[in-house]
Short mmCIF file of C-alpha atoms in Angstrom, two decimals:
data_model
loop_
_atom_site.label_atom_id
_atom_site.label_comp_id
_atom_site.label_asym_id
_atom_site.label_seq_id
_atom_site.Cartn_x
_atom_site.Cartn_y
_atom_site.Cartn_z
CA LYS A 13 12.46 11.77 5.24
CA GLN A 14 8.72 11.68 4.70
CA GLU A 15 6.63 10.48 7.62
CA VAL A 16 2.89 9.98 7.42
CA THR A 17 0.64 9.64 10.45
CA GLN A 18 -3.08 9.12 10.79
CA ILE A 19 -5.41 10.13 13.56
CA PRO A 20 -7.36 8.55 15.11
CA ALA A 21 -5.88 5.06 15.09
CA ALA A 22 -9.33 3.58 15.64
CA LEU A 23 -12.84 4.93 15.41
CA SER A 24 -16.23 3.48 16.19
CA VAL A 25 -19.36 5.34 15.13
CA PRO A 26 -23.07 4.59 14.81
CA GLU A 27 -24.50 4.12 11.34
CA GLY A 28 -25.48 7.33 9.57
CA GLU A 29 -22.83 9.57 11.11
CA ASN A 30 -20.61 11.78 9.04
CA LEU A 31 -16.96 11.35 9.95
CA VAL A 32 -13.51 12.71 9.19
CA LEU A 33 -10.26 10.80 9.04
CA ASN A 34 -7.02 12.74 9.30
CA CYS A 35 -3.67 12.24 7.59
CA SER A 36 -0.55 14.30 8.28
CA PHE A 37 2.72 14.31 6.37
CA THR A 38 6.01 15.96 7.23
CA ASP A 39 7.36 16.81 3.77
CA SER A 40 5.05 19.14 1.87
CA ALA A 41 6.83 18.42 -1.43
CA ILE A 42 4.46 15.62 -2.31
CA TYR A 43 3.43 14.59 -5.80
CA ASN A 44 0.28 12.67 -5.00
CA LEU A 45 -1.69 11.72 -1.95
CA GLN A 46 -3.94 8.70 -2.15
CA TRP A 47 -6.52 7.20 0.17
CA PHE A 48 -7.04 3.45 0.31
CA ARG A 49 -9.37 1.06 2.01
CA GLN A 50 -8.17 -2.30 3.30
CA ASP A 51 -10.51 -5.01 4.50
CA PRO A 52 -9.13 -7.57 6.99
CA GLY A 53 -6.68 -9.94 5.32
CA LYS A 54 -7.18 -8.30 1.95
CA GLY A 55 -5.29 -6.03 -0.41
CA LEU A 56 -5.79 -2.35 -1.04
CA THR A 57 -8.74 -0.67 -2.72
CA SER A 58 -7.97 2.79 -4.06
CA LEU A 59 -10.56 5.34 -3.00
CA LEU A 60 -9.33 8.76 -4.05
CA LEU A 61 -6.15 10.17 -5.57
CA ILE A 62 -5.31 13.85 -5.10
CA GLN A 63 -2.55 15.33 -7.18
CA SER A 64 -0.41 18.07 -5.65
CA SER A 65 -2.09 20.73 -7.80
CA GLN A 66 -5.53 19.73 -6.57
CA ARG A 67 -7.23 20.60 -3.32
CA GLU A 68 -9.89 17.94 -3.19
CA GLN A 69 -11.47 14.96 -4.89
CA THR A 70 -14.94 13.50 -4.50
CA SER A 71 -16.41 10.09 -5.18
CA GLY A 72 -19.90 9.32 -4.00
CA ARG A 73 -20.06 9.70 -0.23
CA LEU A 74 -16.31 10.27 -0.01
CA ASN A 75 -14.48 13.57 -0.18
CA ALA A 76 -10.76 13.97 0.27
CA SER A 77 -9.00 17.28 0.71
CA LEU A 78 -5.35 18.22 0.54
CA ASP A 79 -3.56 21.15 2.17
CA LYS A 80 0.10 20.92 1.30
CA SER A 81 1.09 24.02 3.25
CA SER A 82 -0.12 22.50 6.51
CA GLY A 83 0.86 18.95 5.60
CA ARG A 84 -2.62 17.57 6.02
CA SER A 85 -5.24 15.62 4.17
CA THR A 86 -8.69 14.62 5.35
CA LEU A 87 -11.09 11.96 4.19
CA TYR A 88 -14.72 12.81 4.80
CA ILE A 89 -17.25 9.98 4.77
CA ALA A 90 -20.88 11.03 4.65
CA ALA A 91 -23.74 8.99 6.04
CA SER A 92 -21.53 6.11 7.16
CA GLN A 93 -22.73 2.53 6.68
CA PRO A 94 -21.67 -0.77 8.29
CA GLY A 95 -20.10 -1.70 4.94
CA ASP A 96 -17.68 1.18 5.38
CA SER A 97 -16.03 -0.71 8.24
CA ALA A 98 -12.40 -1.26 7.24
CA THR A 99 -8.93 0.17 7.74
CA TYR A 100 -8.31 3.38 5.85
CA LEU A 101 -4.77 4.20 4.76
CA CYS A 102 -3.38 7.36 3.27
CA ALA A 103 -0.15 7.33 1.30
CA ALA A 104 2.06 10.11 0.00
CA THR A 105 4.48 10.02 -2.86
CA SER A 106 7.16 12.56 -3.67
CA GLY A 107 7.35 11.86 -7.37
CA THR A 108 9.33 8.66 -7.52
CA TYR A 109 6.23 6.47 -7.24
CA LYS A 110 7.42 5.25 -3.87
CA TYR A 111 4.49 5.50 -1.53
CA ILE A 112 4.94 6.23 2.13
CA PHE A 113 1.93 4.86 3.95
CA GLY A 114 0.31 6.23 7.05
CA THR A 115 -0.35 4.23 10.17
CA GLY A 116 -4.00 3.67 9.26
CA THR A 117 -7.36 4.29 10.91
CA ARG A 118 -9.48 1.26 11.80
CA LEU A 119 -13.11 2.25 11.32
CA LYS A 120 -16.07 0.37 12.67
CA VAL A 121 -19.58 1.52 11.79
CA LEU A 122 -22.18 0.06 14.08
CA ALA A 123 -25.60 -0.93 12.74
CA GLY B 9 -8.45 -0.03 -15.44
CA ALA B 10 -4.96 -1.40 -15.00
CA VAL B 11 -4.65 -4.68 -13.12
CA VAL B 12 -1.80 -6.08 -11.08
CA SER B 13 -1.92 -9.71 -10.01
CA GLN B 14 0.07 -11.67 -7.45
CA HIS B 15 0.68 -15.37 -7.14
CA PRO B 16 0.23 -17.16 -4.90
CA SER B 17 -2.40 -15.40 -2.80
CA TRP B 18 -1.24 -17.33 0.24
CA VAL B 19 1.55 -19.75 1.02
CA ILE B 20 2.63 -21.78 4.02
CA CYS B 21 6.19 -23.05 4.18
CA LYS B 22 8.61 -24.63 6.59
CA SER B 23 11.36 -22.67 8.24
CA GLY B 24 14.54 -22.70 6.19
CA THR B 25 12.88 -23.07 2.80
CA SER B 26 12.61 -20.44 0.05
CA VAL B 27 9.40 -18.99 -1.30
CA LYS B 28 8.86 -17.13 -4.57
CA ILE B 29 6.11 -14.57 -5.01
CA GLU B 30 5.17 -13.26 -8.44
CA CYS B 31 3.82 -9.83 -9.32
CA ARG B 32 2.42 -9.26 -12.81
CA SER B 33 1.06 -6.22 -14.57
CA LEU B 34 -1.66 -7.76 -16.70
CA ASP B 35 -2.49 -5.09 -19.23
CA PHE B 36 0.39 -2.67 -19.10
CA GLN B 37 4.13 -2.64 -18.95
CA ALA B 38 6.04 -1.53 -15.90
CA THR B 39 9.76 -0.86 -15.87
CA THR B 40 9.51 -0.32 -12.15
CA MET B 41 7.56 -2.22 -9.53
CA PHE B 42 7.52 -1.91 -5.77
CA TRP B 43 7.38 -4.47 -3.00
CA TYR B 44 5.79 -3.74 0.36
CA ARG B 45 5.46 -5.75 3.56
CA GLN B 46 2.71 -5.47 6.12
CA PHE B 47 2.89 -7.05 9.56
CA PRO B 48 -0.37 -7.70 11.45
CA LYS B 49 -2.16 -4.52 12.45
CA GLN B 50 0.61 -2.38 11.02
CA SER B 51 0.85 -0.26 7.91
CA LEU B 52 2.61 -1.07 4.68
CA MET B 53 6.35 -0.60 4.63
CA LEU B 54 8.26 -0.25 1.38
CA MET B 55 10.86 -2.98 1.03
CA ALA B 56 12.41 -2.42 -2.36
CA THR B 57 12.07 -0.99 -5.84
CA SER B 58 12.26 -3.55 -8.61
CA ASN B 59 13.85 -2.29 -11.82
CA GLU B 60 13.47 -4.10 -15.12
CA GLY B 61 16.83 -5.21 -16.44
CA SER B 62 18.84 -3.97 -13.49
CA LYS B 63 19.37 -4.50 -9.78
CA ALA B 64 16.66 -3.76 -7.29
CA THR B 65 16.99 -0.90 -4.86
CA TYR B 66 16.42 -1.88 -1.25
CA GLU B 67 15.18 0.30 1.58
CA GLN B 68 17.28 0.72 4.66
CA GLY B 69 17.14 -2.30 6.91
CA VAL B 70 15.96 -4.75 4.24
CA GLU B 71 18.43 -7.57 3.59
CA LYS B 72 19.00 -7.86 -0.14
CA ASP B 73 20.48 -11.35 0.18
CA LYS B 74 17.40 -12.56 1.98
CA PHE B 75 14.81 -10.93 -0.23
CA LEU B 76 15.86 -11.58 -3.80
CA ILE B 77 14.13 -9.54 -6.45
CA ASN B 78 14.16 -10.29 -10.15
CA HIS B 79 12.46 -8.07 -12.72
CA ALA B 80 13.14 -10.07 -15.87
CA SER B 81 10.41 -8.65 -18.07
CA LEU B 82 8.26 -5.57 -18.36
CA THR B 83 5.29 -7.35 -16.83
CA LEU B 84 6.81 -9.57 -14.16
CA SER B 85 8.71 -9.04 -10.94
CA THR B 86 9.44 -11.82 -8.46
CA LEU B 87 10.30 -11.66 -4.79
CA THR B 88 12.04 -14.70 -3.32
CA VAL B 89 12.22 -15.00 0.44
CA THR B 90 15.26 -17.17 1.05
CA SER B 91 15.77 -19.31 4.15
CA ALA B 92 12.44 -18.16 5.50
CA HIS B 93 11.94 -17.83 9.25
CA PRO B 94 8.74 -17.38 11.25
CA GLU B 95 9.50 -13.68 11.64
CA ASP B 96 9.22 -13.36 7.84
CA SER B 97 5.54 -14.26 8.10
CA SER B 98 3.75 -11.25 6.71
CA PHE B 99 1.52 -9.87 4.00
CA TYR B 100 3.52 -8.95 0.89
CA ILE B 101 2.04 -6.52 -1.63
CA CYS B 102 3.46 -5.32 -4.91
CA SER B 103 2.55 -2.28 -6.97
CA ALA B 104 3.23 -0.97 -10.44
CA PRO B 105 2.81 2.58 -11.75
CA LEU B 106 0.91 3.61 -14.82
CA LEU B 107 0.96 7.30 -15.65
CA ASP B 108 0.31 9.09 -12.33
CA THR B 109 -1.36 6.18 -10.59
CA GLN B 110 0.06 3.32 -8.58
CA TYR B 111 -1.80 0.02 -8.97
CA PHE B 112 -1.52 -2.50 -6.17
CA GLY B 113 -1.69 -6.26 -6.30
CA PRO B 114 -4.06 -8.20 -4.03
CA GLY B 115 -1.24 -9.32 -1.77
CA THR B 116 0.34 -12.62 -0.75
CA ARG B 117 0.09 -13.90 2.79
CA LEU B 118 3.19 -15.83 3.81
CA THR B 119 3.18 -18.03 6.88
CA VAL B 120 6.43 -19.65 7.90
CA LEU B 121 6.10 -22.53 10.33
#
């Protein structure tokens, strides 16, 4: 059974810092891994999708990497801004479209 | 891009009543949709897989008689919370796949008084 965990659970950084969010999964036979952002009381905003054949994806200040052999994915945020404050969720799917979500990292970027 | 909508966006109901939540794929067809539940400060947990024209598949621990799912068309799945109790208060999110991507609805916040 796939289990997805995220470390740290919460993170507070000053504006401008580069930061890394970690996602670990127990079953390496994943199909996709996706990173989402969730603002308080809101739905999900998709950030980056990494297919199992890929090692990383980039969008603007965001870079996500995937290492299936070690069961890990990281989300790198460059030059963080207060507007980046949100909860970040990673989710893994094993090909049936059923996403198993991680526990989330609550990020706060201080101005 | 593909869009998934949910209605209502929030609902407040009395304990013991039933509430229906709709999930629509606006510009694509989806034979399968998924329903998730998110309690405060927790992650999303998959509740069930909604299958067009057949019975839904429920995850372990989810009561199928309490959470009724109907996927009557290729663009609409409904989740009915029957005999709602305060512990059913949660954020319910649906999703629908298109090619290799899962598209999520904006969520419905249910509060049971």
